[in-house]
Amino acid sequence: MRFDPFRRPGRTDRADAVITGAGSGIGRALALELSRRGGRVVCADIDEDRARATAAAAPGEALGVACDVTDCDRVVALADTARDWFGGEPDIVVNNAGIAQAGSVVGVVPLPEWHRVLDVNLWGVVHGCQVFAPRLRAAGRGAIVNTASAAAFGTAPRMAAYNVSKAGVLALSETLAAELSGTGVTVTAVCPTAVKTNILHSVSFPDASSERLGERLVRWTGRSPDAIARNVLDAVDRGTLYAVPQLEAKAIWHLKRLLPAPYTRMAGLLERLMR
Ligand code: NAD
């Protein structure tokens, strides 16, 4: 944690947290930051070695476990493991595991690619909320953090499967926030633009030029996952529904809400320039 003399301890201090997709990127940064804040962290990932590596790098108590979020039974097993290890329900659950899709327009993106992206990004978060929301509601406290993306409202061309999955995560988070109001459990939807992580490794680009474009975008405009993690945890401390960390993400958010049709025409113009 960066030293801040004005920062008061919040609920992200000494918190028991479960994080999916904790083996890399934003999930790993969140795990390490929560551990620095004195918390105990269950680091879950489909890649068990990476989950364990994050746990081993944490300065405090941390457990690395395998969990594929596309399988709801595995998410139930994760919740049970966490309850046994903490001796109670977690304070914070981060449904963060995700993959990306980019480069092809609707009609060209193969259907198995749609299923792959929706299975992890949307169903993974549905499973996390389905399993953990009743447990936290019963505990009468806690925070559910869902990693969406600015893609949820930015809806850039050639990313339809990703955009749809993240718009679903945003809608789910908003619905859940209303359903959990007054229960002591808050919901935060995280909506970053580019972040310097390994996410592009999960993309099957249709050609080399789309791959180059993706890499440049992340390299030139991407924020560090550590900065995003601090921003997310500040939002959790405040109980804020929307964590929109970057300036350009905020600009897209406001533009899309104020001028939705002109925004989409502008996106169409960019798409035509790319052809
Ligand atoms: P990353 O690739 O660095 O980390 C994602 C982690 O999720 C990996 O460790 C991967 O093994 C894990 N994972 C993938 N499928 C899984 C599954 N089925 N079950 C469990 N774990 C699984 O990427 P990241 O950028 O840190 O991504 C984290 C989240 O942030 C994702 O939901 C992503 O969509 C979102 N996001 C990323 C960016 C960005 O530019 N990097 C921007 C906005 C939102």
PDB file of C-alpha atoms and ligand atoms in Angstrom:
ATOM      1  CA  MET A   1       0.000   0.000   0.000  1.00  0.00           C
ATOM      2  CA  ARG A   2       1.316   3.489  -0.804  1.00  0.00           C
ATOM      3  CA  PHE A   3       1.723   5.573   2.380  1.00  0.00           C
ATOM      4  CA  ASP A   4      -1.174   7.997   2.712  1.00  0.00           C
ATOM      5  CA  PRO A   5      -1.344   9.879   6.032  1.00  0.00           C
ATOM      6  CA  PHE A   6      -5.013  10.807   5.423  1.00  0.00           C
ATOM      7  CA  ARG A   7      -6.230   7.307   4.585  1.00  0.00           C
ATOM      8  CA  ARG A   8      -8.509   5.877   7.279  1.00  0.00           C
ATOM      9  CA  PRO A   9      -8.664   2.092   7.680  1.00  0.00           C
ATOM     10  CA  GLY A  10     -11.564   0.738   5.629  1.00  0.00           C
ATOM     11  CA  ARG A  11     -13.171  -2.636   5.119  1.00  0.00           C
ATOM     12  CA  THR A  12     -10.446  -3.665   2.663  1.00  0.00           C
ATOM     13  CA  ASP A  13      -8.074  -3.693   5.660  1.00  0.00           C
ATOM     14  CA  ARG A  14      -7.609  -7.072   7.330  1.00  0.00           C
ATOM     15  CA  ALA A  15     -10.320  -8.507   5.064  1.00  0.00           C
ATOM     16  CA  ASP A  16     -10.842 -12.175   4.223  1.00  0.00           C
ATOM     17  CA  ALA A  17     -11.101 -12.280   0.427  1.00  0.00           C
ATOM     18  CA  VAL A  18     -11.722 -14.793  -2.352  1.00  0.00           C
ATOM     19  CA  ILE A  19     -10.488 -13.805  -5.809  1.00  0.00           C
ATOM     20  CA  THR A  20     -10.988 -15.710  -9.063  1.00  0.00           C
ATOM     21  CA  GLY A  21      -8.492 -15.298 -11.887  1.00  0.00           C
ATOM     22  CA  ALA A  22      -5.948 -14.460  -9.178  1.00  0.00           C
ATOM     23  CA  GLY A  23      -3.059 -16.108 -11.044  1.00  0.00           C
ATOM     24  CA  SER A  24      -2.329 -13.081 -13.205  1.00  0.00           C
ATOM     25  CA  GLY A  25      -3.022  -9.410 -13.938  1.00  0.00           C
ATOM     26  CA  ILE A  26      -5.727  -7.554 -12.039  1.00  0.00           C
ATOM     27  CA  GLY A  27      -6.673 -10.566  -9.872  1.00  0.00           C
ATOM     28  CA  ARG A  28      -3.085 -11.087  -8.784  1.00  0.00           C
ATOM     29  CA  ALA A  29      -2.627  -7.358  -8.061  1.00  0.00           C
ATOM     30  CA  LEU A  30      -5.823  -7.337  -5.968  1.00  0.00           C
ATOM     31  CA  ALA A  31      -4.673 -10.407  -4.028  1.00  0.00           C
ATOM     32  CA  LEU A  32      -1.283  -8.882  -3.236  1.00  0.00           C
ATOM     33  CA  GLU A  33      -2.755  -5.472  -2.287  1.00  0.00           C
ATOM     34  CA  LEU A  34      -5.349  -7.064   0.022  1.00  0.00           C
ATOM     35  CA  SER A  35      -2.596  -9.141   1.603  1.00  0.00           C
ATOM     36  CA  ARG A  36      -0.473  -6.002   2.116  1.00  0.00           C
ATOM     37  CA  ARG A  37      -3.487  -4.515   3.883  1.00  0.00           C
ATOM     38  CA  GLY A  38      -3.308  -7.380   6.389  1.00  0.00           C
ATOM     39  CA  GLY A  39      -6.003  -9.630   4.908  1.00  0.00           C
ATOM     40  CA  ARG A  40      -6.166 -13.368   4.281  1.00  0.00           C
ATOM     41  CA  VAL A  41      -6.670 -14.235   0.634  1.00  0.00           C
ATOM     42  CA  VAL A  42      -7.897 -17.322  -1.218  1.00  0.00           C
ATOM     43  CA  CYS A  43      -6.349 -17.034  -4.690  1.00  0.00           C
ATOM     44  CA  ALA A  44      -8.305 -19.111  -7.224  1.00  0.00           C
ATOM     45  CA  ASP A  45      -7.438 -19.675 -10.861  1.00  0.00           C
ATOM     46  CA  ILE A  46      -8.006 -22.278 -13.561  1.00  0.00           C
ATOM     47  CA  ASP A  47      -4.204 -22.520 -13.603  1.00  0.00           C
ATOM     48  CA  GLU A  48      -3.393 -23.943 -10.158  1.00  0.00           C
ATOM     49  CA  ASP A  49       0.361 -23.266 -10.420  1.00  0.00           C
ATOM     50  CA  ARG A  50      -0.292 -19.581 -11.047  1.00  0.00           C
ATOM     51  CA  ALA A  51      -2.827 -19.427  -8.213  1.00  0.00           C
ATOM     52  CA  ARG A  52      -0.212 -20.913  -5.886  1.00  0.00           C
ATOM     53  CA  ALA A  53       2.478 -18.535  -7.177  1.00  0.00           C
ATOM     54  CA  THR A  54       0.281 -15.552  -6.286  1.00  0.00           C
ATOM     55  CA  ALA A  55      -0.378 -17.012  -2.828  1.00  0.00           C
ATOM     56  CA  ALA A  56       3.353 -17.597  -2.340  1.00  0.00           C
ATOM     57  CA  ALA A  57       4.120 -13.982  -3.308  1.00  0.00           C
ATOM     58  CA  ALA A  58       1.587 -12.559  -0.846  1.00  0.00           C
ATOM     59  CA  PRO A  59       3.168 -11.030   2.269  1.00  0.00           C
ATOM     60  CA  GLY A  60       0.408 -12.407   4.521  1.00  0.00           C
ATOM     61  CA  GLU A  61      -1.630 -15.598   4.791  1.00  0.00           C
ATOM     62  CA  ALA A  62      -2.828 -16.796   1.383  1.00  0.00           C
ATOM     63  CA  LEU A  63      -4.071 -20.022  -0.139  1.00  0.00           C
ATOM     64  CA  GLY A  64      -3.744 -20.909  -3.830  1.00  0.00           C
ATOM     65  CA  VAL A  65      -6.450 -23.190  -5.245  1.00  0.00           C
ATOM     66  CA  ALA A  66      -7.622 -24.425  -8.638  1.00  0.00           C
ATOM     67  CA  CYS A  67     -11.077 -23.322  -9.744  1.00  0.00           C
ATOM     68  CA  ASP A  68     -12.602 -23.197 -13.214  1.00  0.00           C
ATOM     69  CA  VAL A  69     -15.390 -20.623 -12.887  1.00  0.00           C
ATOM     70  CA  THR A  70     -17.300 -22.067 -15.871  1.00  0.00           C
ATOM     71  CA  ASP A  71     -18.214 -25.044 -13.656  1.00  0.00           C
ATOM     72  CA  CYS A  72     -20.647 -24.014 -10.891  1.00  0.00           C
ATOM     73  CA  ASP A  73     -19.822 -27.113  -8.785  1.00  0.00           C
ATOM     74  CA  ARG A  74     -16.192 -25.945  -8.703  1.00  0.00           C
ATOM     75  CA  VAL A  75     -17.304 -22.514  -7.517  1.00  0.00           C
ATOM     76  CA  VAL A  76     -19.384 -24.135  -4.738  1.00  0.00           C
ATOM     77  CA  ALA A  77     -16.269 -26.148  -3.766  1.00  0.00           C
ATOM     78  CA  LEU A  78     -14.249 -22.901  -3.760  1.00  0.00           C
ATOM     79  CA  ALA A  79     -16.777 -21.229  -1.443  1.00  0.00           C
ATOM     80  CA  ASP A  80     -16.697 -24.256   0.916  1.00  0.00           C
ATOM     81  CA  THR A  81     -12.880 -24.317   0.925  1.00  0.00           C
ATOM     82  CA  ALA A  82     -12.803 -20.588   1.715  1.00  0.00           C
ATOM     83  CA  ARG A  83     -15.365 -20.948   4.540  1.00  0.00           C
ATOM     84  CA  ASP A  84     -13.341 -23.788   6.104  1.00  0.00           C
ATOM     85  CA  TRP A  85     -10.054 -21.921   5.757  1.00  0.00           C
ATOM     86  CA  PHE A  86     -11.335 -18.566   7.082  1.00  0.00           C
ATOM     87  CA  GLY A  87     -13.605 -20.125   9.704  1.00  0.00           C
ATOM     88  CA  GLY A  88     -16.535 -18.140   8.263  1.00  0.00           C
ATOM     89  CA  GLU A  89     -17.707 -16.420   5.110  1.00  0.00           C
ATOM     90  CA  PRO A  90     -15.343 -14.057   3.287  1.00  0.00           C
ATOM     91  CA  ASP A  91     -15.625 -10.268   3.605  1.00  0.00           C
ATOM     92  CA  ILE A  92     -14.850  -9.697  -0.069  1.00  0.00           C
ATOM     93  CA  VAL A  93     -15.500 -11.862  -3.143  1.00  0.00           C
ATOM     94  CA  VAL A  94     -13.965 -10.776  -6.440  1.00  0.00           C
ATOM     95  CA  ASN A  95     -15.423 -12.442  -9.538  1.00  0.00           C
ATOM     96  CA  ASN A  96     -12.566 -11.440 -11.784  1.00  0.00           C
ATOM     97  CA  ALA A  97     -11.558 -14.389 -14.006  1.00  0.00           C
ATOM     98  CA  GLY A  98     -11.884 -13.445 -17.649  1.00  0.00           C
ATOM     99  CA  ILE A  99     -10.663 -13.854 -21.198  1.00  0.00           C
ATOM    100  CA  ALA A 100     -10.867 -11.586 -24.232  1.00  0.00           C
ATOM    101  CA  GLN A 101     -12.075 -11.688 -27.833  1.00  0.00           C
ATOM    102  CA  ALA A 102     -11.197  -9.189 -30.542  1.00  0.00           C
ATOM    103  CA  GLY A 103     -10.605  -8.706 -34.246  1.00  0.00           C
ATOM    104  CA  SER A 104     -13.644 -10.221 -36.002  1.00  0.00           C
ATOM    105  CA  VAL A 105     -17.067  -8.780 -36.802  1.00  0.00           C
ATOM    106  CA  VAL A 106     -20.396 -10.419 -35.957  1.00  0.00           C
ATOM    107  CA  GLY A 107     -21.101 -13.212 -38.424  1.00  0.00           C
ATOM    108  CA  VAL A 108     -17.413 -13.986 -38.746  1.00  0.00           C
ATOM    109  CA  VAL A 109     -16.641 -14.617 -35.063  1.00  0.00           C
ATOM    110  CA  PRO A 110     -17.081 -18.411 -34.869  1.00  0.00           C
ATOM    111  CA  LEU A 111     -19.921 -19.551 -32.595  1.00  0.00           C
ATOM    112  CA  PRO A 112     -17.570 -21.651 -30.415  1.00  0.00           C
ATOM    113  CA  GLU A 113     -15.683 -18.389 -29.712  1.00  0.00           C
ATOM    114  CA  TRP A 114     -18.929 -16.729 -28.539  1.00  0.00           C
ATOM    115  CA  HIS A 115     -19.535 -19.692 -26.218  1.00  0.00           C
ATOM    116  CA  ARG A 116     -15.949 -19.686 -24.913  1.00  0.00           C
ATOM    117  CA  VAL A 117     -16.081 -15.986 -23.997  1.00  0.00           C
ATOM    118  CA  LEU A 118     -19.599 -16.018 -22.531  1.00  0.00           C
ATOM    119  CA  ASP A 119     -18.844 -19.202 -20.558  1.00  0.00           C
ATOM    120  CA  VAL A 120     -15.945 -17.627 -18.688  1.00  0.00           C
ATOM    121  CA  ASN A 121     -16.802 -13.920 -18.592  1.00  0.00           C
ATOM    122  CA  LEU A 122     -20.552 -14.059 -18.066  1.00  0.00           C
ATOM    123  CA  TRP A 123     -21.348 -17.518 -16.687  1.00  0.00           C
ATOM    124  CA  GLY A 124     -18.257 -17.413 -14.460  1.00  0.00           C
ATOM    125  CA  VAL A 125     -19.579 -14.251 -12.790  1.00  0.00           C
ATOM    126  CA  VAL A 126     -23.147 -15.611 -12.685  1.00  0.00           C
ATOM    127  CA  HIS A 127     -21.793 -18.675 -10.837  1.00  0.00           C
ATOM    128  CA  GLY A 128     -19.809 -16.498  -8.423  1.00  0.00           C
ATOM    129  CA  CYS A 129     -22.838 -14.333  -7.597  1.00  0.00           C
ATOM    130  CA  GLN A 130     -25.221 -17.303  -7.436  1.00  0.00           C
ATOM    131  CA  VAL A 131     -22.974 -19.123  -4.941  1.00  0.00           C
ATOM    132  CA  PHE A 132     -21.649 -16.268  -2.803  1.00  0.00           C
ATOM    133  CA  ALA A 133     -24.575 -13.795  -2.687  1.00  0.00           C
ATOM    134  CA  PRO A 134     -26.784 -15.990  -0.426  1.00  0.00           C
ATOM    135  CA  ARG A 135     -23.823 -16.725   1.857  1.00  0.00           C
ATOM    136  CA  LEU A 136     -22.899 -13.056   2.288  1.00  0.00           C
ATOM    137  CA  ARG A 137     -26.564 -12.067   2.652  1.00  0.00           C
ATOM    138  CA  ALA A 138     -26.899 -14.613   5.466  1.00  0.00           C
ATOM    139  CA  ALA A 139     -23.707 -13.275   7.070  1.00  0.00           C
ATOM    140  CA  GLY A 140     -25.191  -9.752   6.846  1.00  0.00           C
ATOM    141  CA  ARG A 141     -21.963  -8.167   5.613  1.00  0.00           C
ATOM    142  CA  GLY A 142     -19.445  -8.160   2.800  1.00  0.00           C
ATOM    143  CA  ALA A 143     -18.670  -6.935  -0.689  1.00  0.00           C
ATOM    144  CA  ILE A 144     -19.065  -8.579  -4.074  1.00  0.00           C
ATOM    145  CA  VAL A 145     -16.762  -7.164  -6.732  1.00  0.00           C
ATOM    146  CA  ASN A 146     -17.387  -8.117 -10.362  1.00  0.00           C
ATOM    147  CA  THR A 147     -14.742  -7.307 -12.954  1.00  0.00           C
ATOM    148  CA  ALA A 148     -16.649  -5.991 -15.966  1.00  0.00           C
ATOM    149  CA  SER A 149     -14.912  -3.606 -18.377  1.00  0.00           C
ATOM    150  CA  ALA A 150     -15.440  -0.280 -20.132  1.00  0.00           C
ATOM    151  CA  ALA A 151     -16.355  -2.601 -23.038  1.00  0.00           C
ATOM    152  CA  ALA A 152     -19.693  -3.062 -21.219  1.00  0.00           C
ATOM    153  CA  PHE A 153     -20.742   0.417 -22.385  1.00  0.00           C
ATOM    154  CA  GLY A 154     -17.976   1.288 -24.891  1.00  0.00           C
ATOM    155  CA  THR A 155     -19.214  -1.484 -27.278  1.00  0.00           C
ATOM    156  CA  ALA A 156     -16.276  -1.064 -29.692  1.00  0.00           C
ATOM    157  CA  PRO A 157     -16.616  -2.893 -33.047  1.00  0.00           C
ATOM    158  CA  ARG A 158     -14.978  -6.304 -33.554  1.00  0.00           C
ATOM    159  CA  MET A 159     -15.350  -7.218 -29.883  1.00  0.00           C
ATOM    160  CA  ALA A 160     -19.017  -8.256 -29.807  1.00  0.00           C
ATOM    161  CA  ALA A 161     -18.648 -11.408 -27.704  1.00  0.00           C
ATOM    162  CA  TYR A 162     -16.487  -9.594 -25.154  1.00  0.00           C
ATOM    163  CA  ASN A 163     -18.780  -6.514 -25.121  1.00  0.00           C
ATOM    164  CA  VAL A 164     -21.886  -8.651 -24.605  1.00  0.00           C
ATOM    165  CA  SER A 165     -20.264 -10.651 -21.802  1.00  0.00           C
ATOM    166  CA  LYS A 166     -19.221  -7.479 -19.967  1.00  0.00           C
ATOM    167  CA  ALA A 167     -22.567  -5.701 -20.508  1.00  0.00           C
ATOM    168  CA  GLY A 168     -24.106  -8.796 -18.899  1.00  0.00           C
ATOM    169  CA  VAL A 169     -21.748  -8.523 -15.929  1.00  0.00           C
ATOM    170  CA  LEU A 170     -22.675  -4.856 -15.504  1.00  0.00           C
ATOM    171  CA  ALA A 171     -26.429  -5.600 -15.641  1.00  0.00           C
ATOM    172  CA  LEU A 172     -25.991  -8.475 -13.188  1.00  0.00           C
ATOM    173  CA  SER A 173     -24.016  -6.246 -10.794  1.00  0.00           C
ATOM    174  CA  GLU A 174     -26.631  -3.476 -10.925  1.00  0.00           C
ATOM    175  CA  THR A 175     -29.467  -5.955 -10.331  1.00  0.00           C
ATOM    176  CA  LEU A 176     -27.619  -7.619  -7.468  1.00  0.00           C
ATOM    177  CA  ALA A 177     -26.798  -4.249  -5.867  1.00  0.00           C
ATOM    178  CA  ALA A 178     -30.509  -3.436  -5.758  1.00  0.00           C
ATOM    179  CA  GLU A 179     -31.406  -6.896  -4.461  1.00  0.00           C
ATOM    180  CA  LEU A 180     -28.794  -6.694  -1.693  1.00  0.00           C
ATOM    181  CA  SER A 181     -29.526  -3.125  -0.622  1.00  0.00           C
ATOM    182  CA  GLY A 182     -30.021  -2.860   3.123  1.00  0.00           C
ATOM    183  CA  THR A 183     -28.433  -6.280   3.773  1.00  0.00           C
ATOM    184  CA  GLY A 184     -24.940  -5.003   4.605  1.00  0.00           C
ATOM    185  CA  VAL A 185     -23.537  -6.439   1.367  1.00  0.00           C
ATOM    186  CA  THR A 186     -22.366  -4.033  -1.322  1.00  0.00           C
ATOM    187  CA  VAL A 187     -21.665  -4.672  -4.995  1.00  0.00           C
ATOM    188  CA  THR A 188     -18.980  -3.005  -7.114  1.00  0.00           C
ATOM    189  CA  ALA A 189     -18.675  -3.371 -10.892  1.00  0.00           C
ATOM    190  CA  VAL A 190     -15.162  -2.662 -12.158  1.00  0.00           C
ATOM    191  CA  CYS A 191     -15.008  -1.018 -15.603  1.00  0.00           C
ATOM    192  CA  PRO A 192     -11.438  -0.352 -16.756  1.00  0.00           C
ATOM    193  CA  THR A 193     -10.222   0.369 -20.283  1.00  0.00           C
ATOM    194  CA  ALA A 194      -6.809  -1.149 -21.132  1.00  0.00           C
ATOM    195  CA  VAL A 195      -4.697  -2.652 -18.349  1.00  0.00           C
ATOM    196  CA  LYS A 196      -1.184  -4.090 -18.795  1.00  0.00           C
ATOM    197  CA  THR A 197      -1.857  -7.770 -18.069  1.00  0.00           C
ATOM    198  CA  ASN A 198      -1.649 -11.111 -19.878  1.00  0.00           C
ATOM    199  CA  ILE A 199      -5.211 -10.830 -21.224  1.00  0.00           C
ATOM    200  CA  LEU A 200      -4.140 -10.748 -24.887  1.00  0.00           C
ATOM    201  CA  HIS A 201      -2.708 -14.275 -24.492  1.00  0.00           C
ATOM    202  CA  SER A 202      -6.322 -15.457 -24.271  1.00  0.00           C
ATOM    203  CA  VAL A 203      -7.324 -13.899 -27.622  1.00  0.00           C
ATOM    204  CA  SER A 204      -7.344 -15.861 -30.878  1.00  0.00           C
ATOM    205  CA  PHE A 205      -6.747 -12.937 -33.264  1.00  0.00           C
ATOM    206  CA  PRO A 206      -7.918 -13.522 -36.862  1.00  0.00           C
ATOM    207  CA  ASP A 207      -4.802 -11.855 -38.339  1.00  0.00           C
ATOM    208  CA  ALA A 208      -1.435 -10.330 -37.432  1.00  0.00           C
ATOM    209  CA  SER A 209      -2.566  -6.706 -37.892  1.00  0.00           C
ATOM    210  CA  SER A 210      -5.411  -7.024 -35.341  1.00  0.00           C
ATOM    211  CA  GLU A 211      -2.952  -8.627 -32.949  1.00  0.00           C
ATOM    212  CA  ARG A 212      -0.486  -5.739 -33.409  1.00  0.00           C
ATOM    213  CA  LEU A 213      -3.281  -3.206 -32.839  1.00  0.00           C
ATOM    214  CA  GLY A 214      -4.339  -4.955 -29.614  1.00  0.00           C
ATOM    215  CA  GLU A 215      -0.773  -5.114 -28.341  1.00  0.00           C
ATOM    216  CA  ARG A 216      -0.150  -1.423 -29.093  1.00  0.00           C
ATOM    217  CA  LEU A 217      -3.379  -0.365 -27.423  1.00  0.00           C
ATOM    218  CA  VAL A 218      -2.460  -2.173 -24.222  1.00  0.00           C
ATOM    219  CA  ARG A 219       1.206  -1.063 -24.362  1.00  0.00           C
ATOM    220  CA  TRP A 220       0.484   2.623 -25.062  1.00  0.00           C
ATOM    221  CA  THR A 221      -2.705   3.234 -23.093  1.00  0.00           C
ATOM    222  CA  GLY A 222      -2.717   0.437 -20.501  1.00  0.00           C
ATOM    223  CA  ARG A 223      -2.564   1.247 -16.790  1.00  0.00           C
ATOM    224  CA  SER A 224      -0.697  -0.955 -14.345  1.00  0.00           C
ATOM    225  CA  PRO A 225      -2.782  -3.641 -12.623  1.00  0.00           C
ATOM    226  CA  ASP A 226      -1.455  -2.374  -9.273  1.00  0.00           C
ATOM    227  CA  ALA A 227      -2.964   1.086  -9.858  1.00  0.00           C
ATOM    228  CA  ILE A 228      -6.267  -0.489 -10.918  1.00  0.00           C
ATOM    229  CA  ALA A 229      -6.264  -2.712  -7.807  1.00  0.00           C
ATOM    230  CA  ARG A 230      -5.835   0.303  -5.485  1.00  0.00           C
ATOM    231  CA  ASN A 231      -8.598   2.137  -7.319  1.00  0.00           C
ATOM    232  CA  VAL A 232     -10.944  -0.857  -7.031  1.00  0.00           C
ATOM    233  CA  LEU A 233     -10.271  -1.260  -3.312  1.00  0.00           C
ATOM    234  CA  ASP A 234     -10.932   2.465  -2.728  1.00  0.00           C
ATOM    235  CA  ALA A 235     -14.313   1.953  -4.433  1.00  0.00           C
ATOM    236  CA  VAL A 236     -15.007  -1.073  -2.199  1.00  0.00           C
ATOM    237  CA  ASP A 237     -14.104   0.989   0.886  1.00  0.00           C
ATOM    238  CA  ARG A 238     -16.624   3.623  -0.219  1.00  0.00           C
ATOM    239  CA  GLY A 239     -19.219   0.975  -1.160  1.00  0.00           C
ATOM    240  CA  THR A 240     -19.387   2.479  -4.672  1.00  0.00           C
ATOM    241  CA  LEU A 241     -21.339   0.546  -7.309  1.00  0.00           C
ATOM    242  CA  TYR A 242     -19.234   1.681 -10.273  1.00  0.00           C
ATOM    243  CA  ALA A 243     -15.427   1.637 -10.298  1.00  0.00           C
ATOM    244  CA  VAL A 244     -14.427   3.371 -13.535  1.00  0.00           C
ATOM    245  CA  PRO A 245     -10.706   3.868 -12.919  1.00  0.00           C
ATOM    246  CA  GLN A 246      -9.311   5.595 -16.000  1.00  0.00           C
ATOM    247  CA  LEU A 247     -10.051   9.050 -17.432  1.00  0.00           C
ATOM    248  CA  GLU A 248     -10.783   7.687 -20.908  1.00  0.00           C
ATOM    249  CA  ALA A 249     -13.164   5.112 -19.392  1.00  0.00           C
ATOM    250  CA  LYS A 250     -14.998   7.971 -17.620  1.00  0.00           C
ATOM    251  CA  ALA A 251     -15.116   9.945 -20.903  1.00  0.00           C
ATOM    252  CA  ILE A 252     -16.605   6.974 -22.787  1.00  0.00           C
ATOM    253  CA  TRP A 253     -19.103   6.427 -19.944  1.00  0.00           C
ATOM    254  CA  HIS A 254     -20.393  10.030 -20.077  1.00  0.00           C
ATOM    255  CA  LEU A 255     -20.322  10.313 -23.878  1.00  0.00           C
ATOM    256  CA  LYS A 256     -22.272   7.085 -24.300  1.00  0.00           C
ATOM    257  CA  ARG A 257     -24.898   8.189 -21.797  1.00  0.00           C
ATOM    258  CA  LEU A 258     -25.274  11.752 -23.113  1.00  0.00           C
ATOM    259  CA  LEU A 259     -25.071  11.034 -26.857  1.00  0.00           C
ATOM    260  CA  PRO A 260     -25.673   7.315 -27.453  1.00  0.00           C
ATOM    261  CA  ALA A 261     -26.552   7.464 -31.177  1.00  0.00           C
ATOM    262  CA  PRO A 262     -23.754   9.884 -32.225  1.00  0.00           C
ATOM    263  CA  TYR A 263     -21.359   7.779 -30.143  1.00  0.00           C
ATOM    264  CA  THR A 264     -22.296   4.666 -32.134  1.00  0.00           C
ATOM    265  CA  ARG A 265     -22.005   6.587 -35.446  1.00  0.00           C
ATOM    266  CA  MET A 266     -18.480   7.624 -34.410  1.00  0.00           C
ATOM    267  CA  ALA A 267     -17.623   3.989 -33.615  1.00  0.00           C
ATOM    268  CA  GLY A 268     -18.942   3.062 -37.082  1.00  0.00           C
ATOM    269  CA  LEU A 269     -16.680   5.651 -38.679  1.00  0.00           C
ATOM    270  CA  LEU A 270     -13.667   4.151 -36.885  1.00  0.00           C
ATOM    271  CA  GLU A 271     -14.707   0.682 -38.036  1.00  0.00           C
ATOM    272  CA  ARG A 272     -14.892   1.849 -41.663  1.00  0.00           C
ATOM    273  CA  LEU A 273     -11.393   3.368 -41.363  1.00  0.00           C
ATOM    274  CA  MET A 274     -10.101  -0.018 -40.167  1.00  0.00           C
ATOM    275  CA  ARG A 275     -11.447  -1.929 -43.214  1.00  0.00           C
TER     276      ARG A 275
HETATM  277  P1  NAD B   1      -5.046 -11.968 -17.215  1.00  0.00           P
HETATM  278  O1  NAD B   1      -5.065 -12.862 -18.402  1.00  0.00           O
HETATM  279  O2  NAD B   1      -3.757 -11.362 -16.827  1.00  0.00           O
HETATM  280  O3  NAD B   1      -5.670 -12.719 -15.950  1.00  0.00           O
HETATM  281  C1  NAD B   1      -6.863 -13.464 -16.055  1.00  0.00           C
HETATM  282  C2  NAD B   1      -6.760 -14.708 -15.178  1.00  0.00           C
HETATM  283  O4  NAD B   1      -8.010 -15.419 -15.274  1.00  0.00           O
HETATM  284  C3  NAD B   1      -5.660 -15.696 -15.653  1.00  0.00           C
HETATM  285  O5  NAD B   1      -4.811 -16.040 -14.586  1.00  0.00           O
HETATM  286  C4  NAD B   1      -6.441 -16.903 -16.163  1.00  0.00           C
HETATM  287  O6  NAD B   1      -5.766 -18.142 -15.944  1.00  0.00           O
HETATM  288  C5  NAD B   1      -7.716 -16.812 -15.332  1.00  0.00           C
HETATM  289  N1  NAD B   1      -8.812 -17.554 -15.948  1.00  0.00           N
HETATM  290  C6  NAD B   1      -9.144 -17.635 -17.263  1.00  0.00           C
HETATM  291  N2  NAD B   1     -10.183 -18.467 -17.426  1.00  0.00           N
HETATM  292  C7  NAD B   1     -10.538 -18.907 -16.188  1.00  0.00           C
HETATM  293  C8  NAD B   1     -11.535 -19.790 -15.705  1.00  0.00           C
HETATM  294  N3  NAD B   1     -12.384 -20.408 -16.538  1.00  0.00           N
HETATM  295  N4  NAD B   1     -11.622 -19.998 -14.362  1.00  0.00           N
HETATM  296  C9  NAD B   1     -10.751 -19.407 -13.524  1.00  0.00           C
HETATM  297  N5  NAD B   1      -9.764 -18.583 -13.925  1.00  0.00           N
HETATM  298  C10 NAD B   1      -9.662 -18.333 -15.245  1.00  0.00           C
HETATM  299  O7  NAD B   1      -6.135 -10.823 -17.533  1.00  0.00           O
HETATM  300  P2  NAD B   1      -6.637  -9.570 -16.684  1.00  0.00           P
HETATM  301  O8  NAD B   1      -6.552  -8.411 -17.597  1.00  0.00           O
HETATM  302  O9  NAD B   1      -6.021  -9.497 -15.340  1.00  0.00           O
HETATM  303  O10 NAD B   1      -8.170  -9.967 -16.586  1.00  0.00           O
HETATM  304  C11 NAD B   1      -8.903  -9.910 -15.354  1.00  0.00           C
HETATM  305  C12 NAD B   1     -10.272  -9.364 -15.646  1.00  0.00           C
HETATM  306  O11 NAD B   1     -10.164  -7.988 -16.031  1.00  0.00           O
HETATM  307  C13 NAD B   1     -11.019 -10.051 -16.774  1.00  0.00           C
HETATM  308  O12 NAD B   1     -12.363 -10.268 -16.417  1.00  0.00           O
HETATM  309  C14 NAD B   1     -10.922  -9.050 -17.916  1.00  0.00           C
HETATM  310  O13 NAD B   1     -11.971  -9.183 -18.850  1.00  0.00           O
HETATM  311  C15 NAD B   1     -10.986  -7.747 -17.148  1.00  0.00           C
HETATM  312  N6  NAD B   1     -10.484  -6.575 -17.870  1.00  0.00           N
HETATM  313  C16 NAD B   1      -9.215  -6.558 -18.363  1.00  0.00           C
HETATM  314  C17 NAD B   1      -8.773  -5.438 -19.059  1.00  0.00           C
HETATM  315  C18 NAD B   1      -7.375  -5.373 -19.656  1.00  0.00           C
HETATM  316  O14 NAD B   1      -7.112  -4.507 -20.524  1.00  0.00           O
HETATM  317  N7  NAD B   1      -6.444  -6.206 -19.230  1.00  0.00           N
HETATM  318  C19 NAD B   1      -9.630  -4.339 -19.258  1.00  0.00           C
HETATM  319  C20 NAD B   1     -10.916  -4.413 -18.734  1.00  0.00           C
HETATM  320  C21 NAD B   1     -11.332  -5.521 -18.027  1.00  0.00           C
END
